[in-house]
mmCIF file of C-alpha atoms and ligand atoms in Angstrom:
data_model
loop_
_atom_site.group_PDB
_atom_site.id
_atom_site.type_symbol
_atom_site.label_atom_id
_atom_site.label_comp_id
_atom_site.label_asym_id
_atom_site.label_seq_id
_atom_site.Cartn_x
_atom_site.Cartn_y
_atom_site.Cartn_z
ATOM 1 C CA UNK Q 1 130.605 37.906 129.330
ATOM 2 C CA UNK Q 2 132.759 41.247 127.655
ATOM 3 C CA UNK Q 3 134.938 39.040 125.724
ATOM 4 C CA UNK Q 4 132.379 37.008 124.789
ATOM 5 C CA UNK Q 5 130.219 40.022 124.124
ATOM 6 C CA UNK Q 6 133.163 41.907 122.219
ATOM 7 C CA UNK Q 7 133.678 38.775 120.291
ATOM 8 C CA UNK Q 8 130.074 38.294 119.021
ATOM 9 C CA UNK Q 9 130.949 42.438 117.948
ATOM 10 C CA UNK Q 10 134.021 41.318 116.396
ATOM 11 C CA UNK Q 11 132.833 38.373 114.624
ATOM 12 C CA UNK Q 12 129.069 40.599 113.543
ATOM 13 C CA UNK Q 13 131.619 43.564 111.286
ATOM 14 C CA UNK Q 14 133.745 40.553 110.744
ATOM 15 C CA UNK Q 15 130.568 39.502 108.596
ATOM 16 C CA UNK Q 16 129.923 42.754 107.946
ATOM 17 C CA UNK Q 17 126.667 42.735 109.377
ATOM 18 C CA UNK Q 18 125.091 45.664 111.315
ATOM 19 C CA UNK Q 19 125.288 46.582 114.984
ATOM 20 C CA UNK Q 20 122.027 47.812 116.341
ATOM 21 C CA UNK Q 21 121.533 50.653 118.515
ATOM 22 C CA UNK Q 22 120.620 47.521 121.629
ATOM 23 C CA UNK Q 23 123.898 45.458 120.902
ATOM 24 C CA UNK Q 24 127.163 45.713 123.027
ATOM 25 C CA UNK Q 25 129.209 47.630 121.247
ATOM 26 C CA UNK Q 26 132.761 49.701 122.904
ATOM 27 C CA UNK Q 27 132.693 52.717 123.725
ATOM 28 C CA UNK Q 28 135.213 54.228 121.101
ATOM 29 C CA UNK Q 29 132.417 52.434 118.424
ATOM 30 C CA UNK Q 30 129.727 54.748 120.177
ATOM 31 C CA UNK Q 31 131.703 57.734 120.895
ATOM 32 C CA UNK Q 32 133.030 57.647 117.220
ATOM 33 C CA UNK Q 33 129.413 56.768 115.265
ATOM 34 C CA UNK Q 34 127.815 60.635 117.370
ATOM 35 C CA UNK Q 35 130.368 62.291 116.105
ATOM 36 C CA UNK Q 36 130.146 60.872 112.749
ATOM 37 C CA UNK Q 37 126.511 61.452 113.224
ATOM 38 C CA UNK Q 38 125.881 64.674 115.326
ATOM 39 C CA UNK Q 39 128.536 66.448 113.061
ATOM 40 C CA UNK Q 40 126.716 65.208 109.677
ATOM 41 C CA UNK Q 41 122.721 65.738 110.929
ATOM 42 C CA UNK Q 42 124.846 69.828 111.912
ATOM 43 C CA UNK Q 43 125.704 69.773 108.248
ATOM 44 C CA UNK Q 44 122.257 69.384 107.115
ATOM 45 C CA UNK Q 45 121.177 71.743 108.821
ATOM 46 C CA UNK Q 46 123.311 74.756 109.132
ATOM 47 C CA UNK Q 47 123.767 73.345 104.766
ATOM 48 C CA UNK Q 48 119.901 74.882 105.054
ATOM 49 C CA UNK Q 49 121.089 78.488 105.202
ATOM 50 C CA UNK Q 50 123.631 78.836 102.464
ATOM 51 C CA UNK Q 51 121.177 78.575 99.681
ATOM 52 C CA UNK Q 52 117.439 79.133 101.918
ATOM 53 C CA UNK Q 53 118.555 83.459 101.671
ATOM 54 C CA UNK Q 54 118.116 82.318 97.765
ATOM 55 C CA UNK Q 55 114.346 81.222 98.045
ATOM 56 C CA UNK Q 56 112.571 84.592 98.163
ATOM 57 C CA UNK Q 57 114.293 85.930 95.653
ATOM 58 C CA UNK Q 58 114.266 82.604 93.506
ATOM 59 C CA UNK Q 59 114.238 83.772 89.681
ATOM 60 C CA UNK Q 60 111.257 81.580 88.608
ATOM 61 C CA UNK Q 61 107.850 80.391 90.349
ATOM 62 C CA UNK Q 62 109.939 77.191 89.350
ATOM 63 C CA UNK Q 63 112.795 77.057 90.949
ATOM 64 C CA UNK Q 64 111.639 78.656 93.532
ATOM 65 C CA UNK Q 65 109.591 75.457 93.803
ATOM 66 C CA UNK Q 66 112.664 73.385 93.617
ATOM 67 C CA UNK Q 67 115.013 74.705 95.821
ATOM 68 C CA UNK Q 68 111.957 75.053 98.425
ATOM 69 C CA UNK Q 69 111.829 71.150 98.423
ATOM 70 C CA UNK Q 70 115.882 70.642 98.287
ATOM 71 C CA UNK Q 71 116.086 72.701 101.373
ATOM 72 C CA UNK Q 72 113.256 71.352 102.769
ATOM 73 C CA UNK Q 73 114.745 67.928 102.516
ATOM 74 C CA UNK Q 74 118.276 69.533 104.668
ATOM 75 C CA UNK Q 75 115.819 69.837 107.453
ATOM 76 C CA UNK Q 76 114.281 65.868 107.142
ATOM 77 C CA UNK Q 77 117.384 64.814 106.693
ATOM 78 C CA UNK Q 78 119.232 66.911 109.678
ATOM 79 C CA UNK Q 79 116.284 65.410 111.946
ATOM 80 C CA UNK Q 80 116.882 61.377 110.564
ATOM 81 C CA UNK Q 81 120.375 61.900 111.902
ATOM 82 C CA UNK Q 82 119.718 63.292 115.203
ATOM 83 C CA UNK Q 83 117.330 60.588 116.085
ATOM 84 C CA UNK Q 84 120.102 58.224 114.588
ATOM 85 C CA UNK Q 85 122.031 59.169 117.222
ATOM 86 C CA UNK Q 86 119.997 59.769 119.854
ATOM 87 C CA UNK Q 87 118.673 55.857 119.368
ATOM 88 C CA UNK Q 88 123.482 55.708 120.776
ATOM 89 C CA UNK Q 89 121.934 57.241 124.149
ATOM 90 C CA UNK Q 90 122.657 61.237 122.624
ATOM 91 C CA UNK Q 91 120.303 63.483 123.970
ATOM 92 C CA UNK Q 92 118.958 66.205 120.574
ATOM 93 C CA UNK Q 93 119.434 68.945 122.869
ATOM 94 C CA UNK Q 94 121.923 68.725 123.961
ATOM 95 C CA UNK Q 95 123.756 68.167 120.685
ATOM 96 C CA UNK Q 96 121.953 71.804 119.420
ATOM 97 C CA UNK Q 97 123.412 73.152 122.726
ATOM 98 C CA UNK Q 98 127.114 71.448 120.771
ATOM 99 C CA UNK Q 99 126.306 73.077 117.118
ATOM 100 C CA UNK Q 100 125.799 76.776 118.511
ATOM 101 C CA UNK Q 101 128.231 76.797 121.448
ATOM 102 C CA UNK Q 102 131.385 75.605 118.729
ATOM 103 C CA UNK Q 103 131.608 72.879 121.120
ATOM 104 C CA UNK Q 104 130.722 70.279 118.116
ATOM 105 C CA UNK Q 105 131.545 70.702 114.513
ATOM 106 C CA UNK Q 106 130.264 70.745 111.184
ATOM 107 C CA UNK Q 107 131.294 70.711 107.330
ATOM 108 C CA UNK Q 108 133.758 73.668 106.467
ATOM 109 C CA UNK Q 109 131.590 73.731 102.916
ATOM 110 C CA UNK Q 110 128.835 75.193 104.722
ATOM 111 C CA UNK Q 111 130.796 78.252 105.900
ATOM 112 C CA UNK Q 112 131.338 79.961 102.645
ATOM 113 C CA UNK Q 113 128.697 82.286 101.332
ATOM 114 C CA UNK Q 114 126.199 81.747 98.772
ATOM 115 C CA UNK Q 115 126.896 85.037 96.669
ATOM 116 C CA UNK Q 116 124.532 84.519 92.827
ATOM 117 C CA UNK Q 117 121.822 82.539 91.549
ATOM 118 C CA UNK Q 118 125.072 80.382 90.219
ATOM 119 C CA UNK Q 119 125.765 79.363 93.522
ATOM 120 C CA UNK Q 120 122.847 77.383 94.565
ATOM 121 C CA UNK Q 121 123.409 75.484 90.631
ATOM 122 C CA UNK Q 122 126.903 74.930 91.579
ATOM 123 C CA UNK Q 123 126.156 73.544 95.931
ATOM 124 C CA UNK Q 124 123.991 71.298 93.731
ATOM 125 C CA UNK Q 125 126.201 70.184 91.196
ATOM 126 C CA UNK Q 126 129.745 70.263 93.842
ATOM 127 C CA UNK Q 127 127.924 70.077 97.107
ATOM 128 C CA UNK Q 128 125.653 67.942 97.192
ATOM 129 C CA UNK Q 129 127.808 65.817 94.377
ATOM 130 C CA UNK Q 130 130.115 66.022 96.795
ATOM 131 C CA UNK Q 131 127.383 64.065 99.244
ATOM 132 C CA UNK Q 132 125.911 61.516 97.229
ATOM 133 C CA UNK Q 133 130.228 60.282 97.036
ATOM 134 C CA UNK Q 134 130.935 60.226 100.318
ATOM 135 C CA UNK Q 135 127.298 59.539 101.761
ATOM 136 C CA UNK Q 136 126.652 56.115 98.975
ATOM 137 C CA UNK Q 137 129.689 54.048 100.421
ATOM 138 C CA UNK Q 138 127.928 54.724 104.140
ATOM 139 C CA UNK Q 139 124.678 52.997 103.373
ATOM 140 C CA UNK Q 140 127.112 49.993 103.989
ATOM 141 C CA UNK Q 141 128.532 51.192 106.605
ATOM 142 C CA UNK Q 142 128.754 49.471 109.851
ATOM 143 C CA UNK Q 143 126.331 50.951 112.570
ATOM 144 C CA UNK Q 144 122.265 49.954 111.935
ATOM 145 C CA UNK Q 145 120.419 53.388 111.882
ATOM 146 C CA UNK Q 146 122.450 54.593 110.836
ATOM 147 C CA UNK Q 147 123.604 53.098 106.961
ATOM 148 C CA UNK Q 148 119.066 52.831 106.257
ATOM 149 C CA UNK Q 149 119.119 56.772 107.225
ATOM 150 C CA UNK Q 150 121.686 56.972 104.432
ATOM 151 C CA UNK Q 151 119.451 55.367 102.044
ATOM 152 C CA UNK Q 152 117.535 58.152 101.650
ATOM 153 C CA UNK Q 153 119.678 60.662 102.244
ATOM 154 C CA UNK Q 154 121.067 59.898 99.514
ATOM 155 C CA UNK Q 155 117.938 59.468 97.137
ATOM 156 C CA UNK Q 156 117.399 62.704 98.090
ATOM 157 C CA UNK Q 157 121.323 63.842 97.867
ATOM 158 C CA UNK Q 158 120.273 63.068 93.798
ATOM 159 C CA UNK Q 159 117.796 64.865 93.229
ATOM 160 C CA UNK Q 160 119.559 68.067 94.177
ATOM 161 C CA UNK Q 161 122.605 67.438 92.360
ATOM 162 C CA UNK Q 162 120.427 66.696 89.631
ATOM 163 C CA UNK Q 163 118.619 70.038 89.831
ATOM 164 C CA UNK Q 164 122.133 71.961 90.610
ATOM 165 C CA UNK Q 165 123.202 70.684 87.177
ATOM 166 C CA UNK Q 166 119.963 70.914 85.355
ATOM 167 C CA UNK Q 167 120.425 74.866 86.131
ATOM 168 C CA UNK Q 168 123.946 75.602 85.596
ATOM 169 C CA UNK Q 169 122.896 73.630 82.139
ATOM 170 C CA UNK Q 170 120.540 76.443 81.667
ATOM 171 C CA UNK Q 171 122.300 79.560 82.475
ATOM 172 C CA UNK Q 172 126.001 77.734 80.316
ATOM 173 C CA UNK Q 173 122.569 78.050 77.312
ATOM 174 C CA UNK Q 174 121.876 81.273 78.275
ATOM 175 C CA UNK Q 175 124.169 85.231 78.427
ATOM 176 C CA UNK Q 176 127.711 85.536 78.618
ATOM 177 C CA UNK Q 177 126.976 87.375 81.338
ATOM 178 C CA UNK Q 178 125.045 84.075 82.373
ATOM 179 C CA UNK Q 179 128.138 81.792 81.596
ATOM 180 C CA UNK Q 180 130.118 84.199 83.735
ATOM 181 C CA UNK Q 181 128.296 84.144 87.273
ATOM 182 C CA UNK Q 182 128.504 80.193 86.226
ATOM 183 C CA UNK Q 183 132.252 80.306 85.786
ATOM 184 C CA UNK Q 184 132.306 82.366 88.910
ATOM 185 C CA UNK Q 185 130.796 79.952 90.955
ATOM 186 C CA UNK Q 186 133.062 76.919 89.735
ATOM 187 C CA UNK Q 187 135.799 79.043 90.572
ATOM 188 C CA UNK Q 188 134.800 79.515 94.390
ATOM 189 C CA UNK Q 189 133.444 76.288 95.184
ATOM 190 C CA UNK Q 190 135.847 73.682 93.630
ATOM 191 C CA UNK Q 191 138.390 74.114 96.118
ATOM 192 C CA UNK Q 192 136.560 74.347 98.966
ATOM 193 C CA UNK Q 193 134.382 71.233 98.060
ATOM 194 C CA UNK Q 194 137.805 69.301 97.443
ATOM 195 C CA UNK Q 195 137.992 70.046 101.467
ATOM 196 C CA UNK Q 196 134.442 68.472 102.287
ATOM 197 C CA UNK Q 197 135.903 65.107 102.191
ATOM 198 C CA UNK Q 198 138.534 66.020 105.342
ATOM 199 C CA UNK Q 199 142.360 66.092 105.990
ATOM 200 C CA UNK Q 200 144.445 63.983 104.091
ATOM 201 C CA UNK Q 201 144.852 60.155 104.780
ATOM 202 C CA UNK Q 202 148.132 60.882 106.511
ATOM 203 C CA UNK Q 203 146.635 63.492 108.846
ATOM 204 C CA UNK Q 204 143.055 62.270 109.390
ATOM 205 C CA UNK Q 205 143.258 60.893 113.052
ATOM 206 C CA UNK Q 206 139.289 58.984 112.626
ATOM 207 C CA UNK Q 207 140.291 56.722 109.389
ATOM 208 C CA UNK Q 208 141.795 54.038 110.364
ATOM 209 C CA UNK Q 209 140.333 53.022 113.736
ATOM 210 C CA UNK Q 210 137.342 53.776 111.254
ATOM 211 C CA UNK Q 211 137.565 52.038 108.286
ATOM 212 C CA UNK Q 212 138.352 48.625 111.176
ATOM 213 C CA UNK Q 213 134.971 49.092 112.661
ATOM 214 C CA UNK Q 214 133.684 49.808 108.890
ATOM 215 C CA UNK Q 215 132.110 53.039 109.743
ATOM 216 C CA UNK Q 216 134.155 54.580 107.313
ATOM 217 C CA UNK Q 217 133.943 52.612 103.789
ATOM 218 C CA UNK Q 218 137.358 54.553 102.215
ATOM 219 C CA UNK Q 219 140.029 56.612 102.810
ATOM 220 C CA UNK Q 220 139.156 60.389 102.543
ATOM 221 C CA UNK Q 221 142.079 60.443 99.484
ATOM 222 C CA UNK Q 222 140.288 57.913 98.524
ATOM 223 C CA UNK Q 223 136.872 59.481 97.786
ATOM 224 C CA UNK Q 224 138.310 63.035 96.837
ATOM 225 C CA UNK Q 225 139.665 60.805 94.376
ATOM 226 C CA UNK Q 226 136.851 59.435 92.619
ATOM 227 C CA UNK Q 227 135.019 62.432 93.188
ATOM 228 C CA UNK Q 228 137.464 64.887 90.713
ATOM 229 C CA UNK Q 229 137.502 62.059 88.598
ATOM 230 C CA UNK Q 230 133.473 62.016 88.079
ATOM 231 C CA UNK Q 231 133.189 65.182 87.979
ATOM 232 C CA UNK Q 232 136.290 66.930 85.577
ATOM 233 C CA UNK Q 233 133.959 64.410 82.758
ATOM 234 C CA UNK Q 234 130.768 66.206 83.817
ATOM 235 C CA UNK Q 235 132.732 69.951 83.663
ATOM 236 C CA UNK Q 236 133.703 69.312 80.352
ATOM 237 C CA UNK Q 237 129.893 68.792 78.860
ATOM 238 C CA UNK Q 238 128.597 71.636 80.617
ATOM 239 C CA UNK Q 239 131.414 74.146 79.168
ATOM 240 C CA UNK Q 240 133.155 75.231 82.829
ATOM 241 C CA UNK Q 241 137.296 75.112 83.722
ATOM 242 C CA UNK Q 242 137.738 73.510 86.469
ATOM 243 C CA UNK Q 243 140.107 76.268 88.502
ATOM 244 C CA UNK Q 244 143.212 73.810 88.286
ATOM 245 C CA UNK Q 245 146.946 74.238 86.284
ATOM 246 C CA UNK Q 246 147.241 70.792 87.332
ATOM 247 C CA UNK Q 247 144.208 68.862 86.746
ATOM 248 C CA UNK Q 248 144.933 65.935 84.146
ATOM 249 C CA UNK Q 249 144.487 62.883 82.856
ATOM 250 C CA UNK Q 250 147.282 60.364 83.512
ATOM 251 C CA UNK Q 251 147.068 57.069 82.416
ATOM 252 C CA UNK Q 252 149.630 56.055 84.244
ATOM 253 C CA UNK Q 253 147.255 55.892 87.893
ATOM 254 C CA UNK Q 254 144.002 55.775 85.688
ATOM 255 C CA UNK Q 255 143.458 59.005 87.359
ATOM 256 C CA UNK Q 256 143.038 62.211 87.575
ATOM 257 C CA UNK Q 257 146.255 64.115 89.192
ATOM 258 C CA UNK Q 258 145.198 67.149 90.883
ATOM 259 C CA UNK Q 259 146.810 70.688 92.441
ATOM 260 C CA UNK Q 260 147.479 71.386 95.868
ATOM 261 C CA UNK Q 261 144.361 71.904 98.810
ATOM 262 C CA UNK Q 262 144.844 74.613 100.614
ATOM 263 C CA UNK Q 263 144.913 72.769 103.662
ATOM 264 C CA UNK Q 264 145.288 75.809 106.000
ATOM 265 C CA UNK Q 265 142.189 77.641 104.421
ATOM 266 C CA UNK Q 266 140.299 74.463 105.334
ATOM 267 C CA UNK Q 267 142.134 74.401 109.407
ATOM 268 C CA UNK Q 268 141.104 78.420 109.721
ATOM 269 C CA UNK Q 269 137.042 77.123 108.389
ATOM 270 C CA UNK Q 270 137.017 74.530 110.499
ATOM 271 C CA UNK Q 271 139.142 76.237 114.097
ATOM 272 C CA UNK Q 272 136.543 78.550 113.640
ATOM 273 C CA UNK Q 273 137.683 81.536 111.426
ATOM 274 C CA UNK Q 274 135.708 81.140 107.724
ATOM 275 C CA UNK Q 275 134.055 83.208 105.641
ATOM 276 C CA UNK Q 276 130.783 83.244 107.324
ATOM 277 C CA UNK Q 277 131.512 80.557 110.492
ATOM 278 C CA UNK Q 278 129.662 83.760 112.951
ATOM 279 C CA UNK Q 279 127.079 83.941 111.013
ATOM 280 C CA UNK Q 280 125.991 80.482 110.307
ATOM 281 C CA UNK Q 281 125.993 79.681 114.143
ATOM 282 C CA UNK Q 282 124.272 83.269 115.054
ATOM 283 C CA UNK Q 283 121.046 82.134 112.589
ATOM 284 C CA UNK Q 284 120.538 79.103 114.406
ATOM 285 C CA UNK Q 285 121.581 79.629 117.667
ATOM 286 C CA UNK Q 286 118.552 82.977 117.005
ATOM 287 C CA UNK Q 287 116.888 80.289 115.114
ATOM 288 C CA UNK Q 288 116.556 77.532 118.650
ATOM 289 C CA UNK Q 289 115.751 80.661 120.826
ATOM 290 C CA UNK Q 290 113.499 81.516 118.922
ATOM 291 C CA UNK Q 291 111.015 78.357 118.485
ATOM 292 C CA UNK Q 292 112.083 77.869 123.242
ATOM 293 C CA UNK Q 293 108.067 78.374 122.630
ATOM 294 C CA UNK Q 294 107.152 75.336 120.295
ATOM 295 C CA UNK Q 295 109.206 73.347 122.529
ATOM 296 C CA UNK Q 296 107.191 74.566 125.578
ATOM 297 C CA UNK Q 297 103.763 74.464 123.898
ATOM 298 C CA UNK Q 298 105.075 70.839 122.160
ATOM 299 C CA UNK Q 299 105.736 68.922 125.553
ATOM 300 C CA UNK Q 300 103.198 70.683 127.659
ATOM 301 C CA UNK Q 301 100.467 69.256 125.226
ATOM 302 C CA UNK Q 302 102.036 65.945 125.128
ATOM 303 C CA UNK Q 303 102.075 66.883 129.667
ATOM 304 C CA UNK Q 304 98.255 66.997 129.095
ATOM 305 C CA UNK Q 305 98.337 64.107 127.334
ATOM 306 C CA UNK Q 306 99.978 61.913 128.954
ATOM 307 C CA UNK Q 307 97.672 62.991 132.358
ATOM 308 C CA UNK Q 308 94.176 62.475 130.777
ATOM 309 C CA UNK Q 309 95.398 58.763 129.020
ATOM 310 C CA UNK Q 310 95.940 58.106 132.832
ATOM 311 C CA UNK Q 311 92.618 59.206 133.513
HETATM 312 N N1 ACO X 401 134.520 69.986 107.528
HETATM 313 C C1 ACO X 401 134.205 69.832 109.179
HETATM 314 N N2 ACO X 401 134.482 69.589 110.191
HETATM 315 C C2 ACO X 401 135.469 68.582 108.833
HETATM 316 C C3 ACO X 401 136.373 67.998 106.799
HETATM 317 C C4 ACO X 401 135.333 69.136 106.998
HETATM 318 N N3 ACO X 401 134.088 68.865 105.666
HETATM 319 N N4 ACO X 401 136.352 67.182 107.681
HETATM 320 C C5 ACO X 401 136.786 66.364 108.866
HETATM 321 N N5 ACO X 401 136.088 66.929 109.335
HETATM 322 C C6 ACO X 401 136.411 66.955 110.654
HETATM 323 C C7 ACO X 401 136.745 65.261 111.534
HETATM 324 O O1 ACO X 401 134.752 65.680 111.874
HETATM 325 C C8 ACO X 401 137.638 65.248 112.767
HETATM 326 O O2 ACO X 401 136.892 65.852 113.854
HETATM 327 P P1 ACO X 401 137.120 65.868 115.487
HETATM 328 O O3 ACO X 401 138.138 64.994 115.317
HETATM 329 O O4 ACO X 401 138.124 66.947 115.814
HETATM 330 O O5 ACO X 401 135.371 65.418 115.694
HETATM 331 C C9 ACO X 401 138.592 65.885 111.955
HETATM 332 O O6 ACO X 401 138.210 66.912 111.775
HETATM 333 C C10 ACO X 401 139.246 65.043 111.208
HETATM 334 O O7 ACO X 401 138.842 64.368 110.461
HETATM 335 P P2 ACO X 401 139.367 63.104 110.111
HETATM 336 O O8 ACO X 401 139.848 62.290 111.022
HETATM 337 O O9 ACO X 401 138.978 62.249 108.717
HETATM 338 O O10 ACO X 401 137.369 62.378 110.310
HETATM 339 P P3 ACO X 401 136.294 61.543 109.933
HETATM 340 O O11 ACO X 401 137.241 59.690 109.976
HETATM 341 O O12 ACO X 401 136.114 61.798 110.867
HETATM 342 O O13 ACO X 401 136.316 61.968 108.413
HETATM 343 C C11 ACO X 401 133.958 62.795 107.334
HETATM 344 C C12 ACO X 401 135.723 63.633 108.336
HETATM 345 C C13 ACO X 401 134.314 62.211 105.452
HETATM 346 C C14 ACO X 401 133.908 64.194 106.512
HETATM 347 C C15 ACO X 401 132.893 61.653 107.669
HETATM 348 O O14 ACO X 401 132.537 62.427 108.911
HETATM 349 C C16 ACO X 401 132.058 61.697 107.574
HETATM 350 O O15 ACO X 401 132.463 60.843 106.180
HETATM 351 N N6 ACO X 401 131.001 62.228 107.504
HETATM 352 C C17 ACO X 401 129.939 62.354 106.943
HETATM 353 C C18 ACO X 401 129.465 62.631 105.887
HETATM 354 C C19 ACO X 401 129.464 64.462 106.071
HETATM 355 O O16 ACO X 401 129.950 65.029 107.575
HETATM 356 N N7 ACO X 401 129.381 64.936 105.120
HETATM 357 C C20 ACO X 401 128.351 66.770 105.946
HETATM 358 C C21 ACO X 401 128.722 67.872 104.394
HETATM 359 S S1 ACO X 401 127.557 66.978 103.368
HETATM 360 C C22 ACO X 401 126.304 66.999 104.132
HETATM 361 O O17 ACO X 401 125.423 67.484 104.531
HETATM 362 C C23 ACO X 401 125.490 68.064 102.215
#
């Protein structure tokens, strides 16, 4: 009966075992997983846009091949994640509809523009670095298909992070103008990157429940701190300044202290009013509409094959 199933679910979580698609799970767990996985998938898909615009303008064949591979990886991550959401009973067409109608969110970070090629490097270094910081613990998330998808996604994200850092190192060894481009991109992306980890713990409505269900393994503030601690020495090695006068090592805490994130800006961006929200959704909507004939052709082909196999 239901109480026995609920006990089994609780024991599975307690023992750090995985919840699988056919297992009983509380409705709230299913809804939370669908929300988080869908938002994550949408982020990967929308995340192709800021950098995708640079593919035709890459400064060399090598940079173009790297960027093309990276943007394709993001499409792949989106597809794995939609497939993981489908194991919970979500419908992919419905999720896409919710993205383009604004009913579901995607990461705030992708609502900022990539203005120069240095942004490609900084997105790899900071944005993908933050994504890794957030996603490595999700490899131990309690929902099996999500945790397993995260393993491959994290491996690919680490290539993305490396290509960004390597691009920035190359630019920092170049001309003064190139160094200025890098510093300008760091100035623009630093604070939005810290917002990727979500609102402060005290204002995060899902964290406590998601931690208890072991969907999340660390809180938003814990991961933000971990990211800052990891990034400061990398900035020093690169020779760039992080745009925060309050950033300094605190020997008592054993962590870097840092300034206040502009949470009013975060709220504006996630409620649809960031610098590129309208453009991101318009591009996604147009791609979806332009792809209608592909979906129709694939469905017609599948129907024909099914008819043939019945004959
Ligand atoms: N951008 C957009 N929305 C956000 C962000 C953000 N940076 N941070 C939090 N939110 C949303 C939450 O999704 C939640 O939305 P909803 O309740 O309206 O649906 C709301 O703000 C409140 O936040 P929390 O209670 O803290 O939500 P949650 O527990 O889900 O934590 C987090 C947010 C940390 C982003 C979590 O969902 C997560 O780890 N997701 C997986 C990673 C991911 O999605 N990464 C995408 C960007 S990385 C990349 O694609 C390269």
